[in-house]
GROMACS .gro file of C-alpha atoms in nm:
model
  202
    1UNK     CA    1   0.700  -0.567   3.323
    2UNK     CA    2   0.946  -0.624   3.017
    3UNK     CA    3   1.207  -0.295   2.958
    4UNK     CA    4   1.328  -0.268   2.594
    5UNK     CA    5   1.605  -0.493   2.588
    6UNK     CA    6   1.376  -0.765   2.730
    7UNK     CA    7   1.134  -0.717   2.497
    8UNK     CA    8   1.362  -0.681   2.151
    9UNK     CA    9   1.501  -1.036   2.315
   10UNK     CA   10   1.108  -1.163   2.280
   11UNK     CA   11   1.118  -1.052   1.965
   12UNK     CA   12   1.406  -1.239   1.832
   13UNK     CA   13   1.233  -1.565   1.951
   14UNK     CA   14   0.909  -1.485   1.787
   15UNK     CA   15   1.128  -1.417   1.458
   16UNK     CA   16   1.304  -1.716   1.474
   17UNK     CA   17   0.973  -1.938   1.524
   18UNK     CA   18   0.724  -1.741   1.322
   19UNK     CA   19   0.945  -1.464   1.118
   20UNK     CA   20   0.847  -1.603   0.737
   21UNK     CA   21   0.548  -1.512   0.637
   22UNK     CA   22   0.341  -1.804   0.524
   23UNK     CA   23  -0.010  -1.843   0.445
   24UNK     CA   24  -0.230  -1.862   0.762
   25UNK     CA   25  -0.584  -1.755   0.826
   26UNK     CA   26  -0.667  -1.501   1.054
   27UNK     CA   27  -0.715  -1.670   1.330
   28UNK     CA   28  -0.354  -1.863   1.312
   29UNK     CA   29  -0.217  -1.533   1.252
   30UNK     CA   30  -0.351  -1.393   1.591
   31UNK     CA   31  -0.291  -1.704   1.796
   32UNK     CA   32   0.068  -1.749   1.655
   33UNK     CA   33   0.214  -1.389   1.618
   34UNK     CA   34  -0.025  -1.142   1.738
   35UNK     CA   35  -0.110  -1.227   2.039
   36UNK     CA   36   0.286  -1.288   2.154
   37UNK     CA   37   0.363  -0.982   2.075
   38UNK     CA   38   0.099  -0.760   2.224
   39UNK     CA   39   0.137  -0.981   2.529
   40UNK     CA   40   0.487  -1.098   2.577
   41UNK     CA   41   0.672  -0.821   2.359
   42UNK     CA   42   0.476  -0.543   2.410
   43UNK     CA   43   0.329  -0.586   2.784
   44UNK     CA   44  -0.053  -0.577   2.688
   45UNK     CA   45  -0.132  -0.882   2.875
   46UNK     CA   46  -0.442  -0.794   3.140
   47UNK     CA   47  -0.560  -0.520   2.916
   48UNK     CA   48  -0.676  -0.670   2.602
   49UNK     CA   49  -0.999  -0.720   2.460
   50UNK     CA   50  -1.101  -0.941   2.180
   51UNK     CA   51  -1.377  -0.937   1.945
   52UNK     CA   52  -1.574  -0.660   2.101
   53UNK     CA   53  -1.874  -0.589   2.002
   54UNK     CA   54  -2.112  -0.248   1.976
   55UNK     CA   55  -2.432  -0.249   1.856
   56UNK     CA   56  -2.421  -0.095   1.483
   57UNK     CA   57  -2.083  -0.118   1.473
   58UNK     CA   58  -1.915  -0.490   1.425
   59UNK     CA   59  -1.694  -0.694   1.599
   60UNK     CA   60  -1.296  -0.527   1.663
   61UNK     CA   61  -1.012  -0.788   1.665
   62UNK     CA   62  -0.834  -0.633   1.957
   63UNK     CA   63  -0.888  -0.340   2.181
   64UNK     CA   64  -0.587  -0.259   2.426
   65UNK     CA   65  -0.600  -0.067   2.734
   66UNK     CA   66  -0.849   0.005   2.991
   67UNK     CA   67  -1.002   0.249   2.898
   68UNK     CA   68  -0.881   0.165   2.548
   69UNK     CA   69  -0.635   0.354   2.405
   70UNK     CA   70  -0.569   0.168   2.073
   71UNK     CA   71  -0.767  -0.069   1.816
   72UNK     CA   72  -0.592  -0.305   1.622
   73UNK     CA   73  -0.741  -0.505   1.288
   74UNK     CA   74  -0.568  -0.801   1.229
   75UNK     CA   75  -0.571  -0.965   0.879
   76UNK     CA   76  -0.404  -1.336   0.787
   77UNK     CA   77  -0.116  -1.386   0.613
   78UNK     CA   78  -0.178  -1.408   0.299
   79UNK     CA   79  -0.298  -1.051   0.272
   80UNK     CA   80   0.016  -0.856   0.168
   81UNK     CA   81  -0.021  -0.492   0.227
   82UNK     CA   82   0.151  -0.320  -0.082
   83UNK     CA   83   0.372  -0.052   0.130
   84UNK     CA   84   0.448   0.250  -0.147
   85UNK     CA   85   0.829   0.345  -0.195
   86UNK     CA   86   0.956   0.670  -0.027
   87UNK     CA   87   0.955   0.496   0.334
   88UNK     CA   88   1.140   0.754   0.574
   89UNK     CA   89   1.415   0.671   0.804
   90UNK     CA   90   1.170   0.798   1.146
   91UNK     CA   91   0.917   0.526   0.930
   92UNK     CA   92   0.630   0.754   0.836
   93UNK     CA   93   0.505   0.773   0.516
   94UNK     CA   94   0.148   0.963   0.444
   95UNK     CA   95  -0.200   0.771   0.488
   96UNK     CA   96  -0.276   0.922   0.121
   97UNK     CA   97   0.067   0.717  -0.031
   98UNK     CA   98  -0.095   0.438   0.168
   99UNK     CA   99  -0.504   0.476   0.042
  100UNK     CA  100  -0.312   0.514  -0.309
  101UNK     CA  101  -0.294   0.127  -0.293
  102UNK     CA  102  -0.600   0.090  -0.286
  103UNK     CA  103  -0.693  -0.319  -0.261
  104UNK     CA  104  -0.700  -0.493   0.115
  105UNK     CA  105  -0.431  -0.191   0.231
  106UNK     CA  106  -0.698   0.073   0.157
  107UNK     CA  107  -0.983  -0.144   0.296
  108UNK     CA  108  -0.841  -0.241   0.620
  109UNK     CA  109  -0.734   0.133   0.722
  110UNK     CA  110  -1.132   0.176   0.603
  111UNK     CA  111  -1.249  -0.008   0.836
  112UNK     CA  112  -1.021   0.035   1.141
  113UNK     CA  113  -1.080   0.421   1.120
  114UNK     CA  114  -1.440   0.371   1.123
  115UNK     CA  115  -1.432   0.171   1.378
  116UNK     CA  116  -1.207   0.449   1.596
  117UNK     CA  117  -1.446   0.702   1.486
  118UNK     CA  118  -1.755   0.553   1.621
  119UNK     CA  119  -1.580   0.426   1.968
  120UNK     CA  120  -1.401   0.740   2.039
  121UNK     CA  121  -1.033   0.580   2.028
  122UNK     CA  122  -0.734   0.779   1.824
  123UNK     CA  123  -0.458   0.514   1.723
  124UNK     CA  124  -0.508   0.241   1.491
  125UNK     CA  125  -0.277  -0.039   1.386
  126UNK     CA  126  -0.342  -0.288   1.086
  127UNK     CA  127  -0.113  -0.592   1.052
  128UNK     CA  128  -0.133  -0.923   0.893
  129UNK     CA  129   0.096  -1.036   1.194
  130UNK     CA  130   0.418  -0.927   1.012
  131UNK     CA  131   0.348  -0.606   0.839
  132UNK     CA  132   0.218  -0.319   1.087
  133UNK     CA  133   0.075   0.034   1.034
  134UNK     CA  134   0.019   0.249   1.292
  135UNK     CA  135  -0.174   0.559   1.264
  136UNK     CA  136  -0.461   0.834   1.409
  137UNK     CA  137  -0.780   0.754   1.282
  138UNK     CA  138  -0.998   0.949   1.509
  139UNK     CA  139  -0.895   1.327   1.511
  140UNK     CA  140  -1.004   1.641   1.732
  141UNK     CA  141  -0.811   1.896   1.541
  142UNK     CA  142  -1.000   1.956   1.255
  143UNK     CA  143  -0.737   1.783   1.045
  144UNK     CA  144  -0.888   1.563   0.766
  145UNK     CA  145  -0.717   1.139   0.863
  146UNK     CA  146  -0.627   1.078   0.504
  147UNK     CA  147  -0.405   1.420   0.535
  148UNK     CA  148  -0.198   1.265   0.860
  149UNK     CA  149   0.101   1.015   0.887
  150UNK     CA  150   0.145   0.682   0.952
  151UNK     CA  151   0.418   0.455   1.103
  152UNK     CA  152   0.518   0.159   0.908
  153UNK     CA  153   0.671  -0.175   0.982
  154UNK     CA  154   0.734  -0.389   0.684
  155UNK     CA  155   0.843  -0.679   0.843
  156UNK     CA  156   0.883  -0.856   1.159
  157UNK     CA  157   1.263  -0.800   1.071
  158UNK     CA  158   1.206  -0.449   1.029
  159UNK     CA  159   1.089  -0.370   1.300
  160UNK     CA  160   1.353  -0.580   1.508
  161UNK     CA  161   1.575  -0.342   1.347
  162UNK     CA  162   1.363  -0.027   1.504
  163UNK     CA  163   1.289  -0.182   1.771
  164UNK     CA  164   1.341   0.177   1.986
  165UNK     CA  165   1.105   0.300   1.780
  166UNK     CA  166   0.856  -0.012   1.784
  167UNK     CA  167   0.864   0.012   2.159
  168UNK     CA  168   0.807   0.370   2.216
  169UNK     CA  169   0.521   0.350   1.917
  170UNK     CA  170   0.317   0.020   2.001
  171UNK     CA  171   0.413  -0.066   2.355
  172UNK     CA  172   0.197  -0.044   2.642
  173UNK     CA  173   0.425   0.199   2.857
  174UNK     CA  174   0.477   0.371   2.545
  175UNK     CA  175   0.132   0.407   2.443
  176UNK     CA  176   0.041   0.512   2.807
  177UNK     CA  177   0.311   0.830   2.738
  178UNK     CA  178   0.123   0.942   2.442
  179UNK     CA  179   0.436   0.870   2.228
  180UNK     CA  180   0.285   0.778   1.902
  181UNK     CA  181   0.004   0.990   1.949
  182UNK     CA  182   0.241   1.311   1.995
  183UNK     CA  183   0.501   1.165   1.715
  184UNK     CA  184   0.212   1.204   1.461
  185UNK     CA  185   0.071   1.559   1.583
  186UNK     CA  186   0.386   1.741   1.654
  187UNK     CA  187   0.675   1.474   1.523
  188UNK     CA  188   0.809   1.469   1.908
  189UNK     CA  189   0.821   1.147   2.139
  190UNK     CA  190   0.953   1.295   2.439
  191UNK     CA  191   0.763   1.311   2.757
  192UNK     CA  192   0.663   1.713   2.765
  193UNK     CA  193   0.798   1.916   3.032
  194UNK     CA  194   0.635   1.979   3.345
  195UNK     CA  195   0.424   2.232   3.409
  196UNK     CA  196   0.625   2.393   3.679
  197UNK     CA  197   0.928   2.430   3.461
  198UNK     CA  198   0.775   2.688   3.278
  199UNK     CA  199   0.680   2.861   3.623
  200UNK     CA  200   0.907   3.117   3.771
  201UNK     CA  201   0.800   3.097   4.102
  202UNK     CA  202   0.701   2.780   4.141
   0.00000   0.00000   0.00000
């Protein structure tokens, strides 16, 4: 499996070969970008499905881990998500800024959440391949989606440049560790401590 270093090396290459956004469809987007980064940035190869299907529910683009732990919605090229100003430095901005768009932003987190809701899976990521949003969109604390967070990528670039943060966010060990899922709840992406810390007599 790929550490960090290895991986933020993969990504160079991809940028170099596929970093300007052009104006594929969908499925050149997948094949070109997508697909090398889940598998040979972000070590998802082995535990990927693709156009999975449920019975009243459509067809998802990609479903990672087994079980799955994360859908993803992927979109062609030439669908620009309009990102809102006010992007943080820890890359979260509120899913409300982001609806505010409205157009194929607000339609694409639409449809991603609904498909998390109905397949019982908490983090979503949209991307046309070089813009990617990260988010919950399947809650069990009684908090509304549209009042959470969301991590934002605006550019392959970009996230080269936060790459730390892209691993630990989108990554298959970092998934596995709950980091995005705990970075949006509680705004912490350190592994909690152990049980028996907290025990005096353990």
């Amino acid at each position: 499996m790929l550490d960090l270093y290895k991986a933020k090396e993969v990504l160079k290459e991809i940028i170099n070969e596929h970093g300007k956004p052009g104006f594929q469809n969908e499925a050149q987007t997948r094949f070109h970008v997508i697909d090398m980064l889940l598998k040979q940035c972000f070590c998802w190869e082995n535990h990927i499905e693709v156009e999975k299907h449920e019975e009243n529910n459509g067809f998802t683009d990609y479903e990672l881990g087994k079980p799955r732990k994360l859908i993803l919605e992927a979109k062609r090229e030439g669908v620009i998500f309009e990102i809102p100003a006010g992007l943080t430095k820890t890359l979260k901005i509120s899913i409300r800024s982001l609806l505010e768009q409205r157009g194929e932003l607000q339609k694409a987190i639409e449809q991603v959440q609904l498909y998390c809701s109905k397949r019982g899976v908490p983090l979503a990521v949209i991307t046309n391949g070089h813009q990617f949003i990260a988010f919950l969109a399947s809650r069990t604390d009684g908090k509304n989606i549209a009042d959470g967070d969301a991590i934002v990528f605006t550019s392959l670039q970009h996230m080269y440049d936060n790459f730390a943060d892209a691993w630990n966010y989108l990554s298959k060990p970092g998934v596995e560790e709950n980091r995005l899922f705990r970075f949006l709840t509680s705004g912490d992406i350190k592994l909690p401590k152990k049980l028996s810390s907290t025990l005096v007599d353990y």
